[in-house]
Short mmCIF file of C-alpha atoms and ligand atoms in Angstrom, two decimals:
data_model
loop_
_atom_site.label_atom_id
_atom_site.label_comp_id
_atom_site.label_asym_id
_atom_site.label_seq_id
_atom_site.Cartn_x
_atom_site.Cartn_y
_atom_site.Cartn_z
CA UNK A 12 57.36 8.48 -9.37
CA UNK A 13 59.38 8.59 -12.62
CA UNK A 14 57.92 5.10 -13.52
CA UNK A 15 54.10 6.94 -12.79
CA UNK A 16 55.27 9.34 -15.46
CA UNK A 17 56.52 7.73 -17.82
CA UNK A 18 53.50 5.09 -17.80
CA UNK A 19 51.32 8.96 -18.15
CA UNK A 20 53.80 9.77 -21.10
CA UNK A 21 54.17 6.73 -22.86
CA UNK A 22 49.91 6.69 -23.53
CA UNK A 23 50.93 10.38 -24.33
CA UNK A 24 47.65 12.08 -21.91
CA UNK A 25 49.36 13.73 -19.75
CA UNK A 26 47.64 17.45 -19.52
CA UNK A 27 50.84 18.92 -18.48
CA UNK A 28 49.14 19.82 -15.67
CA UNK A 29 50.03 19.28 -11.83
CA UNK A 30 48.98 20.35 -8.33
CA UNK A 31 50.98 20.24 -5.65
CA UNK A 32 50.05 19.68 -2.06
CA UNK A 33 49.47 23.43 -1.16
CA UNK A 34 46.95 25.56 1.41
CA UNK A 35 44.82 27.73 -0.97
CA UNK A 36 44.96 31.42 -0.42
CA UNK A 37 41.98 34.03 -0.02
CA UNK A 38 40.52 36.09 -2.99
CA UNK A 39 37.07 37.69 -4.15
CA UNK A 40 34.38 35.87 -6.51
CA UNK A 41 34.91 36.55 -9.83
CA UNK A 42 32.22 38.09 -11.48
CA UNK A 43 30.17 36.43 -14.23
CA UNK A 44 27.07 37.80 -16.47
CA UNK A 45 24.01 37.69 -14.54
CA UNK A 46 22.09 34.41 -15.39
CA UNK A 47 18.67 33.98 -13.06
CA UNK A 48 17.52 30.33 -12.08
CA UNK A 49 13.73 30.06 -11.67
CA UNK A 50 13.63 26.73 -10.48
CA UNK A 51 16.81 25.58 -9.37
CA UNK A 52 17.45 26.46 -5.47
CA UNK A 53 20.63 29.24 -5.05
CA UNK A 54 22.56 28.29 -1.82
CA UNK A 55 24.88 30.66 -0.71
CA UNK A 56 28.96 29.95 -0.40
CA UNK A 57 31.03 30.66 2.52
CA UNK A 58 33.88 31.30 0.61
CA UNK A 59 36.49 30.53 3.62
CA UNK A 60 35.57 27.33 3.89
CA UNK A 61 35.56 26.75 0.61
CA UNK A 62 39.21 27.74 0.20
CA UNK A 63 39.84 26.05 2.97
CA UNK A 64 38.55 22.89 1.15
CA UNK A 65 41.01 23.41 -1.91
CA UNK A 66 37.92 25.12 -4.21
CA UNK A 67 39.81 27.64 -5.73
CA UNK A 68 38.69 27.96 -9.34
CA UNK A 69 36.91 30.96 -8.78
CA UNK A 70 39.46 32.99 -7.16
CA UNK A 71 40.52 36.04 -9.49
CA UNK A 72 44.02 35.90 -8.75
CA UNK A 73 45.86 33.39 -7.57
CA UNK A 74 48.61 30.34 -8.80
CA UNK A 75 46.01 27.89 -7.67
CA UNK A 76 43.07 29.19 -9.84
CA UNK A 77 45.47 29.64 -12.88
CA UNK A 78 46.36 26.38 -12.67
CA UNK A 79 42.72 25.16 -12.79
CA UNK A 80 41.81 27.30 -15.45
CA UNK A 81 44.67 25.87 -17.84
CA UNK A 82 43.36 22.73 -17.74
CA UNK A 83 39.82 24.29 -18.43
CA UNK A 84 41.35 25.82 -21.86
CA UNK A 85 42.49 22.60 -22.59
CA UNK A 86 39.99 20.67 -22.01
CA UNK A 87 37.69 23.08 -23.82
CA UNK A 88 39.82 23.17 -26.86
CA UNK A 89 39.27 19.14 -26.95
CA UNK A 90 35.77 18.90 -26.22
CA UNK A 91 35.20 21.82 -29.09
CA UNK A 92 37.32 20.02 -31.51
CA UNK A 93 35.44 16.88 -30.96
CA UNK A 94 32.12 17.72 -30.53
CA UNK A 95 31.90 16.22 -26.96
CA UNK A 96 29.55 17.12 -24.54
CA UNK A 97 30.68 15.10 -21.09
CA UNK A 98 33.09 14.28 -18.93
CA UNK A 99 33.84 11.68 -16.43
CA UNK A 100 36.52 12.77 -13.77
CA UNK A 101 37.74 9.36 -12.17
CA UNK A 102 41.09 8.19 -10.87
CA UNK A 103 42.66 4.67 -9.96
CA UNK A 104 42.13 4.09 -6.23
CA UNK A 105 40.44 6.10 -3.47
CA UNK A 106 41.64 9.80 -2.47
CA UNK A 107 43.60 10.64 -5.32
CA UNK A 108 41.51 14.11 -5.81
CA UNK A 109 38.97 12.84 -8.41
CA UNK A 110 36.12 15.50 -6.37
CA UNK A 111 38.78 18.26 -6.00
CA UNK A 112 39.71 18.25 -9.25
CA UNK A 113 35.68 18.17 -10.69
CA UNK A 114 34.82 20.75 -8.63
CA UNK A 115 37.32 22.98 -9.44
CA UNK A 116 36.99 22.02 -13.13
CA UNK A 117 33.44 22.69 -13.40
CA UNK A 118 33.78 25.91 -11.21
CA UNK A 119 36.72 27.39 -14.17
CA UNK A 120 34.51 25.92 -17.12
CA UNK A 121 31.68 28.10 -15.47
CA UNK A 122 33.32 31.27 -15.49
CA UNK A 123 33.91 30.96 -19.07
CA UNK A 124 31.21 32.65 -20.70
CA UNK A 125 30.42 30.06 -23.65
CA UNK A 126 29.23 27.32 -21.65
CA UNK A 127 27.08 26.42 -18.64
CA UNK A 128 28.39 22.73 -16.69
CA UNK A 129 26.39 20.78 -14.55
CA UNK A 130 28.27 18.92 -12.22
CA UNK A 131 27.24 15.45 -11.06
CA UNK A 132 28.15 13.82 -8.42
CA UNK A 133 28.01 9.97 -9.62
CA UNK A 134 29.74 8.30 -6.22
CA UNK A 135 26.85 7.24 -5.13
CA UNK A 136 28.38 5.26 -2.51
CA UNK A 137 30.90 7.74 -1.18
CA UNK A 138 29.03 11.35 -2.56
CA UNK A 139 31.54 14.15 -1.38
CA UNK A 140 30.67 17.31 -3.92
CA UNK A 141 28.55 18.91 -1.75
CA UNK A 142 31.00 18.64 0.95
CA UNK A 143 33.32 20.78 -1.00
CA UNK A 144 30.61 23.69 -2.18
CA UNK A 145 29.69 22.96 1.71
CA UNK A 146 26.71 22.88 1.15
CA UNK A 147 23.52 21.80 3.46
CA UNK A 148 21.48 19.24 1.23
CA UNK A 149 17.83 17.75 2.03
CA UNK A 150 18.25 15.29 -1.37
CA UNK A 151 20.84 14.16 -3.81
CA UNK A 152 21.03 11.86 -6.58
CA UNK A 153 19.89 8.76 -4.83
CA UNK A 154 16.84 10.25 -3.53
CA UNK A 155 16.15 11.54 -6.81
CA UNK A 156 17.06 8.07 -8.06
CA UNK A 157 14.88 5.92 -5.58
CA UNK A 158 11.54 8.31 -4.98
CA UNK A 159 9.35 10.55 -6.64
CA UNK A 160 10.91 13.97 -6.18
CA UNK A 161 11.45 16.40 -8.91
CA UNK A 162 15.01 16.61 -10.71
CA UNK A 163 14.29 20.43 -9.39
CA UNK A 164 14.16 19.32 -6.38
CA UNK A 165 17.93 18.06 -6.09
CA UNK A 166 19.41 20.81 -8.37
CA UNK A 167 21.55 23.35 -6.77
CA UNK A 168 23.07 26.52 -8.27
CA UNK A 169 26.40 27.45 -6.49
CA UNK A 170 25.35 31.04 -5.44
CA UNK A 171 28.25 33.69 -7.47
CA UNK A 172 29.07 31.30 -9.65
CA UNK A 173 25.86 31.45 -12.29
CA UNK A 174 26.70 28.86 -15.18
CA UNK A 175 27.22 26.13 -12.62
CA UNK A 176 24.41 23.71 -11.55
CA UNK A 177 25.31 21.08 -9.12
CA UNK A 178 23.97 17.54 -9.05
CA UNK A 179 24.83 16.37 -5.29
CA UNK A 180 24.99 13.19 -4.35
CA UNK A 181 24.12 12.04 -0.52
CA UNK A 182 23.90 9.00 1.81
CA UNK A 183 25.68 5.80 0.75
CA UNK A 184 23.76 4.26 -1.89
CA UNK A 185 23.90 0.20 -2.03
CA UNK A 186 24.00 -1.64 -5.11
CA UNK A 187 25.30 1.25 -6.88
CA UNK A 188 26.51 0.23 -9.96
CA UNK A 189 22.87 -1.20 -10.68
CA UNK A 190 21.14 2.06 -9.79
CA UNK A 191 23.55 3.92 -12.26
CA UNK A 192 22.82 1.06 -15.21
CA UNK A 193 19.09 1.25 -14.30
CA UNK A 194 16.23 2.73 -16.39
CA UNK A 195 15.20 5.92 -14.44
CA UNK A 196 19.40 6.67 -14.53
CA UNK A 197 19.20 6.38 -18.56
CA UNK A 198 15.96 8.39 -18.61
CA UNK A 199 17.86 11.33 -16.46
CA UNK A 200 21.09 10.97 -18.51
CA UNK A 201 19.26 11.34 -22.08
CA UNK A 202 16.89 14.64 -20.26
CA UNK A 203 19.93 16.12 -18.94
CA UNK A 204 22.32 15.77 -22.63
CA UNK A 205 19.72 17.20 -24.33
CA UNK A 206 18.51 19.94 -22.77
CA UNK A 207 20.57 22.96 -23.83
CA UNK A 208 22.99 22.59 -26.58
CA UNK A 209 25.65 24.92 -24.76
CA UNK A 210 25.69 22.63 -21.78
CA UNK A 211 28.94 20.37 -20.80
CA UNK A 212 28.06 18.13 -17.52
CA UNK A 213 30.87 17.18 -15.45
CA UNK A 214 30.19 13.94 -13.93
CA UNK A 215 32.30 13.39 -10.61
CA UNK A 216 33.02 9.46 -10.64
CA UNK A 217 34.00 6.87 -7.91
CA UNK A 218 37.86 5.52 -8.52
CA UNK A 219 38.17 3.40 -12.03
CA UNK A 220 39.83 0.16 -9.97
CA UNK A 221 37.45 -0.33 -7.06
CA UNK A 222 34.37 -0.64 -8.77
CA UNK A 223 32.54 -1.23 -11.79
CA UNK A 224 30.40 2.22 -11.81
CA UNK A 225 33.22 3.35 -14.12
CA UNK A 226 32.49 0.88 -17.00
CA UNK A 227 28.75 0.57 -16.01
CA UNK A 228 28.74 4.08 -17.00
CA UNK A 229 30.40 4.40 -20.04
CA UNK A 230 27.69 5.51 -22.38
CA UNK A 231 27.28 8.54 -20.32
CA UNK A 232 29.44 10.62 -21.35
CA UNK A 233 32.23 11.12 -24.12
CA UNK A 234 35.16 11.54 -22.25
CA UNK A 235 37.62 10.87 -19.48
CA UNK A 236 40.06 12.45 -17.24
CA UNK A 237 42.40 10.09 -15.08
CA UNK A 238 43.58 11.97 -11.56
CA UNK A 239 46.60 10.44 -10.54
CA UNK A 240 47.98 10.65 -7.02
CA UNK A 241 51.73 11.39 -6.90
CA UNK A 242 53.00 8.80 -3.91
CA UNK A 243 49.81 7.05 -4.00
CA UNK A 244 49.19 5.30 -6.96
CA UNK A 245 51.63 3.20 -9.04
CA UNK A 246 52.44 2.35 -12.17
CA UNK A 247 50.84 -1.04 -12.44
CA UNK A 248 47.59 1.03 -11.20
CA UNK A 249 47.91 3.75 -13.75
CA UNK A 250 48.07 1.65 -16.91
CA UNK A 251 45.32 -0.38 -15.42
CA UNK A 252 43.21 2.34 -15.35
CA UNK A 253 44.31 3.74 -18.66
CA UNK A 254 42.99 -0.27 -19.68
CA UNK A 255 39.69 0.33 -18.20
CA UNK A 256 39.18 3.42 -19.80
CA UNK A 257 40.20 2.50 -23.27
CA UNK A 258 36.48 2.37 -24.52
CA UNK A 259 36.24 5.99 -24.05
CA UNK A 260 38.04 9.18 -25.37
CA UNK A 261 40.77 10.15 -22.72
CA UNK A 262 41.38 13.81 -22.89
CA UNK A 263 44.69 13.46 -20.12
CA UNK A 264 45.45 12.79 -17.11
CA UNK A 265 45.95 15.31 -13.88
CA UNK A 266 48.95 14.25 -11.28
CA UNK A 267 47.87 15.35 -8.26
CA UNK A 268 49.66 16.07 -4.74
CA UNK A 269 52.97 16.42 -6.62
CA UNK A 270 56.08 17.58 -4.92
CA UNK A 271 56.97 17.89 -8.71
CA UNK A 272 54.55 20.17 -10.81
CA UNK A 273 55.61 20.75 -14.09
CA UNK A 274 58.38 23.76 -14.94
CA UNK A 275 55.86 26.05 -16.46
CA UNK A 276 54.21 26.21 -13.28
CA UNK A 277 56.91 27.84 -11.59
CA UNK A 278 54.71 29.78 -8.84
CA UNK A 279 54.97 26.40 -7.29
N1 ATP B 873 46.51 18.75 -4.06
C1 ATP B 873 46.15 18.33 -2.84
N2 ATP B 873 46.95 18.55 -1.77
C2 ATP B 873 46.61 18.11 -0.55
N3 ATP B 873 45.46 17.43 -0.25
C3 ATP B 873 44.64 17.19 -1.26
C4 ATP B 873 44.91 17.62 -2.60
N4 ATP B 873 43.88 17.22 -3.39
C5 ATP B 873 42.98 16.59 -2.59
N5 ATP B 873 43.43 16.56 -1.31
C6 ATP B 873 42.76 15.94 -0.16
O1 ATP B 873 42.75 14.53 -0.37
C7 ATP B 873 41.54 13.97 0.11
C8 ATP B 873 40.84 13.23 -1.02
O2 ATP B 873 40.38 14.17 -1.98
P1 ATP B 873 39.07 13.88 -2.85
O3 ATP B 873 37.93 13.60 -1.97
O4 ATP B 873 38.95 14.98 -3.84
O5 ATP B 873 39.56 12.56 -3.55
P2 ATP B 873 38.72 11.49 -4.34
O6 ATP B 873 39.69 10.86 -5.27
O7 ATP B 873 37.51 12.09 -4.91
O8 ATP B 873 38.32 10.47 -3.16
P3 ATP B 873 37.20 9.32 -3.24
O9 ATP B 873 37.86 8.15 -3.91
O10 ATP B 873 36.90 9.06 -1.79
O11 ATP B 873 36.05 9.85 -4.02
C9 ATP B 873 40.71 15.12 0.68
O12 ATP B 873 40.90 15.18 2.05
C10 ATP B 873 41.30 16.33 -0.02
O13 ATP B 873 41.15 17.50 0.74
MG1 MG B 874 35.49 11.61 -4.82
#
């Protein structure tokens, strides 16, 4: 593990910011300005299950939430600085908490007044977003990808928490990396960047070293985060990824499932 972090420190990303294996605990919604959606489709949350699933941004008061929402301040304070709009969320290898961490990322960017997200869930082989929200899905990205249905159609707004539009993804999508390099993927990309100047979109990525969607992607969005697995990746993984990712801008990386989190964090 030491060799993990000092491969993190030496390309000095590190966020400074760890979770550790840990059982959420209950809390209420916190309560946002009302925003209305006219065409996107509000699906309610069962907030148990979603706390049960480790989505625990949007809790009021808790260590888990707070630890979400630091990385939200700094992640804000880079994209502001920069001028950068997106973010790709992707890790080394499978399971390392790439979706956990986007969800809960785009949930504690939400609840910050200044911006609306829209989360997408770009694993088109392995889509797991709406899994988290738990939420009951007639058409994801694919569909929207391969047929004629409106981008309405597929949209989803996270009932409670209003500056967040989700992007699902469903089914297992072959050939994946050509459907994210192909035209009508461009065409969506360029509609959704544009469309409201406030808007950051989250995109929820499949794992940097098992497939090229990563790179394929690239001119997507303006940024990275790396999720790194404590116990399950090593270092020889780690700097490849940091490799891969060079021709973007890395805003950190996130060690996840650490028996470790840093001292600040001391609720741990
Ligand atoms: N901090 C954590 N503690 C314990 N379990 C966790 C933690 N973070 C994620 N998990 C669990 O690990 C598994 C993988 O999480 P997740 O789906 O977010 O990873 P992923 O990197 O997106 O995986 P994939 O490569 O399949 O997209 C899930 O079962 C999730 O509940
Ligand atoms: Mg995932």
């Amino acid at each position: 593990m030491d060799r993990i972090e000092k491969a993190m420190e030496k390309a000095q990303l590190n966020t400074g910011v760890g979770f550790k294996k840990t059982n959420p605990i209950n809390d209420e919604l916190h309560q946002v300005e009302k925003i209305t959606y006219t065409e996107t489709q509000t699906l309610k949350l069962n907030q148990k299950e979603l706390i049960q699933r480790r989505v625990v941004a949007q809790q009021k008061y808790s260590p888990e939430a707070s630890v979400f929402k630091m990385l939200r301040t700094k992640i804000l304070k880079q994209l502001r600085e920069n001028n950068w709009k997106s973010i790709a969320v992707t890790g080394a290898t499978q399971g390392a908490g790439k979706t956990m961490v986007a969800v809960n990322l785009a949930i504690a960017m939400a609840m910050e007044v200044n911006q609306t997200i829209l989360l997408v869930d770009m694993d088109l082989k392995y889509p797991k977003v709406h899994w988290y929200f738990d939420l009951q899905i007639k058409a994801g990205l694919r569909d929207y990808l391969l047929s004629d249905i409106p981008l309405t159609d597929v949209l989803i707004n996270p009932e409670g928490i209003e500056r967040l539009v989700v992007l699902p993804g469903r089914g297992e999508a072959v050939g994946s990396s050509e459907l994210i390099s192909g035209l009508k993927m461009k065409k969506l990309i360029t509609e959704i960047s544009n469309r409201y100047e406030s808007r950051i979109i989250i995109f929820d990525m499949p794992p940097v070293l098992a497939a090229d969607d990563v790179l394929a992607s690239m001119n997507y969005y303006d940024s990275a985060l790396l999720v790194v697995e404590e116990g399950g990746n090593n270092e020889l993984e780690v700097k490849k990824s940091l490799h891969m990712l060079s021709g973007t801008n890395l805003l950190g990386t996130v060690l996840n499932k650490s028996e470790n989190p840093p001292d600040h964090q001391s609720y741990y």
